[in-house]
Coordinates of C-alpha atoms in Angstrom, one line a residue:
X135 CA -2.6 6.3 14.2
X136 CA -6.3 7.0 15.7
X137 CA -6.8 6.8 19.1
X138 CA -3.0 5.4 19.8
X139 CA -3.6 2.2 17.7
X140 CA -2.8 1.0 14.8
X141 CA -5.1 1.2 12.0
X142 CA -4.2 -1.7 10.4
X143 CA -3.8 -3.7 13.7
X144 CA -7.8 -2.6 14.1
X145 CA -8.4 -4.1 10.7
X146 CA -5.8 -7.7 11.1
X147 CA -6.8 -8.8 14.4
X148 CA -7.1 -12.3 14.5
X149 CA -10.2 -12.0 17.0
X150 CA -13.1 -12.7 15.5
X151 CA -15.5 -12.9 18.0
X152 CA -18.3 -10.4 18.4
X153 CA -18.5 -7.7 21.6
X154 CA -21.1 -7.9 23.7
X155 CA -20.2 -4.5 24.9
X156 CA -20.3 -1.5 23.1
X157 CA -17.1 0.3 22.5
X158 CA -15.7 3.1 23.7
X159 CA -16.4 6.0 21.5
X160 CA -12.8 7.4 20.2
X161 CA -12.3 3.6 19.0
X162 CA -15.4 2.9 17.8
X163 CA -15.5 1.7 13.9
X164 CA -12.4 1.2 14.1
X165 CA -12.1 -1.9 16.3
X166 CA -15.7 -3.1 14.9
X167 CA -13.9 -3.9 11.5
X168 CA -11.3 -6.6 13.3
X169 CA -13.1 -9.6 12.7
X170 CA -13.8 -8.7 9.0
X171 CA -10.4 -10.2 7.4
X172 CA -8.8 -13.3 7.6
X173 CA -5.2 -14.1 8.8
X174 CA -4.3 -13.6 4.7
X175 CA -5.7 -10.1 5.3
X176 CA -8.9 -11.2 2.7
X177 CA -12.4 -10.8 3.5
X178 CA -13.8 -13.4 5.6
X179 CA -17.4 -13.3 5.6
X180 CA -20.1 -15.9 6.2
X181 CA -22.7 -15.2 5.3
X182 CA -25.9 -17.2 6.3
X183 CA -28.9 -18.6 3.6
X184 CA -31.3 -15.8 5.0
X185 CA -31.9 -12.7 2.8
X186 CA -32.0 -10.8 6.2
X187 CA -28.5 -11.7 7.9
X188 CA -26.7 -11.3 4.7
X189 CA -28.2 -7.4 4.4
X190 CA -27.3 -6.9 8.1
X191 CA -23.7 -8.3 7.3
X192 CA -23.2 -6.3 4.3
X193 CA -24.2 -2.9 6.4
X194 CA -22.3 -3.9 9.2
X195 CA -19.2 -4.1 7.1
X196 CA -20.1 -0.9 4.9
X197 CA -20.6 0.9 8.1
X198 CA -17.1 -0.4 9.8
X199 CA -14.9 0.3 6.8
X200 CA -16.8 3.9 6.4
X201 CA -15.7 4.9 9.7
X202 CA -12.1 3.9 9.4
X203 CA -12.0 5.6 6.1
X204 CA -13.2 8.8 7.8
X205 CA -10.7 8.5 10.5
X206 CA -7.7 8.8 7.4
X207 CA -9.4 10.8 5.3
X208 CA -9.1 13.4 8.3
X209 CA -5.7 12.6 9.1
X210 CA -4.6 12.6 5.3
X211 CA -6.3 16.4 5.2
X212 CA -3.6 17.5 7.4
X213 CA -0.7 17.1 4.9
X214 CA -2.7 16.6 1.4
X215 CA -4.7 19.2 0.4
X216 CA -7.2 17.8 -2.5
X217 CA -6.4 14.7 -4.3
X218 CA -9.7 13.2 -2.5
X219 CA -10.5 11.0 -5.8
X220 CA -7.0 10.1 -5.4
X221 CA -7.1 8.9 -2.1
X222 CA -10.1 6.8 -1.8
X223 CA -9.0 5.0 -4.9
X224 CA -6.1 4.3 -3.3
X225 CA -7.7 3.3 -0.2
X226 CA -10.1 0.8 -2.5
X227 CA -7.0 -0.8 -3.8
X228 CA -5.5 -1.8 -0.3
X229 CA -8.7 -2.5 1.0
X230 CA -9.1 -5.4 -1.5
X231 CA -5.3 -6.4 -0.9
X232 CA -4.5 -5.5 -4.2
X233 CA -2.2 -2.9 -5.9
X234 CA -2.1 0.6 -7.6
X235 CA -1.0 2.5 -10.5
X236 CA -1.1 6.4 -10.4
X237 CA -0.3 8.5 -13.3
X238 CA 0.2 12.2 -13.2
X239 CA 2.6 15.0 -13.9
X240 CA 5.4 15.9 -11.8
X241 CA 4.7 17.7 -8.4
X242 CA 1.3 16.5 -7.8
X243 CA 1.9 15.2 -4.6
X244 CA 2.2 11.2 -5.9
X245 CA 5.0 10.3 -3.9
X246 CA 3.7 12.4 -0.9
X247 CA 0.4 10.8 -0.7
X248 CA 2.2 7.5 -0.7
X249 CA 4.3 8.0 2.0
X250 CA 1.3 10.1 3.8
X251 CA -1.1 7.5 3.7
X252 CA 1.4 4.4 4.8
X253 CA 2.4 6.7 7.7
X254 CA -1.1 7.2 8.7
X255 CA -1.8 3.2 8.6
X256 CA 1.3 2.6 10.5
X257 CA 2.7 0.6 8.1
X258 CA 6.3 -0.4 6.7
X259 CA 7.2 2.0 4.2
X260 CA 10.3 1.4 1.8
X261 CA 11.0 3.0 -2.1
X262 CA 12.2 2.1 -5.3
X263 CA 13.6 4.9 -7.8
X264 CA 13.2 2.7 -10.6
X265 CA 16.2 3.6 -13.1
X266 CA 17.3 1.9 -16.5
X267 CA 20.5 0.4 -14.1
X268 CA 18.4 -0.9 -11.3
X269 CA 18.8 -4.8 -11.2
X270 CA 16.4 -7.4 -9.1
X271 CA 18.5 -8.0 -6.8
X272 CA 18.1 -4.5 -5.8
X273 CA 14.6 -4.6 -5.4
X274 CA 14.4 -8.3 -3.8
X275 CA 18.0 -8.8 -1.9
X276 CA 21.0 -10.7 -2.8
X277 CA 23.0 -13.1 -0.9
X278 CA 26.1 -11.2 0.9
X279 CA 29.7 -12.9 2.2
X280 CA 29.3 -12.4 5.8
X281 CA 32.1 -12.7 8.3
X282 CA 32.2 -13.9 12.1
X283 CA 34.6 -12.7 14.9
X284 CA 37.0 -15.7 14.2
X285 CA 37.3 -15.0 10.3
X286 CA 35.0 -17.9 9.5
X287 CA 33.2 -16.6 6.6
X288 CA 29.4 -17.8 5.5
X289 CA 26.3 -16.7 3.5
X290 CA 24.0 -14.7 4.6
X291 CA 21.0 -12.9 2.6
X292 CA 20.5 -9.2 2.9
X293 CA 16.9 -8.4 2.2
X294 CA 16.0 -5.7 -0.4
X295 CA 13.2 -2.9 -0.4
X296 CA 10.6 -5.6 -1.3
X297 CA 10.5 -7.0 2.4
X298 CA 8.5 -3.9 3.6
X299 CA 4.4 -3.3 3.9
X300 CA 3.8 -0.8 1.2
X301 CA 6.4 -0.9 -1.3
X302 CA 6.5 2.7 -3.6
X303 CA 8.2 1.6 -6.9
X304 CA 8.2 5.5 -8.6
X305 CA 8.3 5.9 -12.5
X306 CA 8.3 2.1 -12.5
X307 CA 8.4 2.7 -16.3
X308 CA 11.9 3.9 -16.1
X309 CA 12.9 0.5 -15.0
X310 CA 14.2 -2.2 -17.6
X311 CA 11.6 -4.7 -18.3
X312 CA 13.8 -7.0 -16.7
X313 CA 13.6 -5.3 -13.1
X314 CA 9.9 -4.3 -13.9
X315 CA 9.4 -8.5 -14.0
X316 CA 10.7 -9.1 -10.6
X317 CA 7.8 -7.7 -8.8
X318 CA 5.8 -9.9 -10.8
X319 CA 5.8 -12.9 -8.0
X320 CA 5.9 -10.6 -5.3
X321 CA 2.6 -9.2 -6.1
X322 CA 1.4 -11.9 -7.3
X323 CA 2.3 -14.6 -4.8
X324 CA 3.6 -12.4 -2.0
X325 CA 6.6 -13.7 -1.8
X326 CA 10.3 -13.9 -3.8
X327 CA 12.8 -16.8 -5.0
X328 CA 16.4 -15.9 -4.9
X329 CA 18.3 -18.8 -6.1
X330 CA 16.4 -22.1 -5.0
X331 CA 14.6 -20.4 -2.0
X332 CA 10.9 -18.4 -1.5
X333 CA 10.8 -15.7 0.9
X334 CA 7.6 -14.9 2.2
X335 CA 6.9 -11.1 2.0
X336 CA 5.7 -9.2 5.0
X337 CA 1.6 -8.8 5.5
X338 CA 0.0 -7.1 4.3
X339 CA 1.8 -6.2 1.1
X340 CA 0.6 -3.5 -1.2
X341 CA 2.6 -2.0 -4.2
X342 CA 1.8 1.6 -5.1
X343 CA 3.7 2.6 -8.5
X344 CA 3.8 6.0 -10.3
X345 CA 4.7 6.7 -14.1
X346 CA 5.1 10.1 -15.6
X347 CA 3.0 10.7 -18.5
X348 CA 4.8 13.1 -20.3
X349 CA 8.3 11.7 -21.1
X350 CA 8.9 8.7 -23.5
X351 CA 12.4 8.8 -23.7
X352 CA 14.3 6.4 -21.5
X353 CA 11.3 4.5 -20.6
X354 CA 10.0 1.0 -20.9
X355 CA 6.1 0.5 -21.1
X356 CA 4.9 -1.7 -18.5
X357 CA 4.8 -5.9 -19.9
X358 CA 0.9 -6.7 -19.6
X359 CA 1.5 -9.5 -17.4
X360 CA 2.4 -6.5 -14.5
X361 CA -0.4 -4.5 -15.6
X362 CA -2.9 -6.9 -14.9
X363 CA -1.3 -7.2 -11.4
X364 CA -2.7 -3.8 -10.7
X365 CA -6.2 -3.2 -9.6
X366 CA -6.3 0.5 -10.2
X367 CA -4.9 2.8 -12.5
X368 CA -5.2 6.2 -10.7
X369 CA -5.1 9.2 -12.9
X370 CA -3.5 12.5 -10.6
X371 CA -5.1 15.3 -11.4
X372 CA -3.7 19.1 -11.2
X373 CA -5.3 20.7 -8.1
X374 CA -8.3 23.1 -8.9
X375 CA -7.4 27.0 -8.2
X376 CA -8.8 26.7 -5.0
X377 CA -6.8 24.2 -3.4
X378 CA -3.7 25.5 -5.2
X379 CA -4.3 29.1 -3.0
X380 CA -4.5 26.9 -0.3
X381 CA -1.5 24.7 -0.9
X382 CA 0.6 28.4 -1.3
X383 CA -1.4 29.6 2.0
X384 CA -0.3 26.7 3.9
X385 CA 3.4 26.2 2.6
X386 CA 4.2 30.2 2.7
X387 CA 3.2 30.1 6.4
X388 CA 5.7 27.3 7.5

């Protein structure tokens, strides 16, 4: 949250007319970037014949997205302590309403940064633990017997973890390829078929998975059709001696 709004709610807003006035300063870059995205949450530019307007256009929009990436970048500091590279790649990935692969070793801060940086953007924030006995209908919803006061009994669909903003699938490669496949239309097409019906997903929707490296055994490598539903594969680092004294600094003083 900056300023009491919503970051993302800056960067969705429907309005796109420009203000005549200038605005105030805590809000600042952060309501400038409203009109840059389309209902779809895509870039919606228009940009003119003229050399001139296109330059100022492409500024304007570097400027805008600069300052709202500050804006996390200092709230993300206050619980993630290096991992910058990290961050901004992840940031890149959502700002091109795509998706994200990060790869690392355990305990550096993957599933925290996640969760950190959804919290940050005031967005929907639901998790997979991706297991070899995970099924789809875990991850989209199944349909559930549902019954009334007077005993009548009817159908009713129970949504899974995939109805959220930013979905965290972690060690997506312990999943069977058949579970790894049904995120295939949601991230493709935002949206999920159980039986004969399509459920739109929630905007925007951004899926952020983590593998572990190190262990083989029990895992399933990723079918390339998914792969190429990723944008960015992010490689975690360890943290450099410096931040690690700093992570023990912070952590041993509550």
């Amino acid at each position: 949250m900056v300023g009491g709004k919503s970051l993302w709610d800056s960067v969705s807003d429907k309005d796109t007319k420009k203000k005549d006035k200038e605005p105030e300063k805590d809000k600042g870059k952060v309501s400038e970037i409203k009109s840059l995205l389309g209902d779809d949450n895509s870039p919606r530019f228009s940009i003119k014949s003229g050399g001139d307007d296109r330059q100022a256009l492409l500024y304007e929009t570097y400027n805008n997205i600069q300052g709202i990436v500050t804006g996390i970048r200092q709230e993300a500091a206050k619980v993630i302590i290096g991992q910058d590279d990290v961050l901004e790649q992840m940031l890149i990935a959502i700002f091109c309403d795509s998706h994200a692969l990060l790869e690392g070793f355990p305990g550096l801060g993957k599933t925290l940064t996640v969760r950190t940086l959804s919290s940050i953007m005031d967005l929907k924030f639901r998790r997979i633990q991706c297991t070899p006995d995970l099924m789809p209908s875990d991850v989209m919803g199944t349909y559930i017997v549902d019954a009334d006061s007077s005993g009548r009994k009817s159908f009713r669909f129970e949504e899974g973890p995939v109805f959220t903003n930013v979905l965290l699938a972690d060690e997506i490669n312990r999943a069977t390829p058949k579970s790894q496949s049904s995120l295939l239309e949601a991230m493709q097409e935002r949206q999920v078929t159980v039986g004969n019906e399509s459920r739109k997903l929630d905007k925007p929707f951004f899926v952020l998975a983590t593998q572990n490296p190190i262990e083989m055994e029990g895992t399933y490598p990723l079918p390339e059709a998914q792969v190429d539903r990723f944008l960015l594969k992010i490689m975690v680092k360890y943290p450099t001696f410096e931040d690690e004294d700093l992570i023990v600094s912070r952590y041993a003083m509550g």
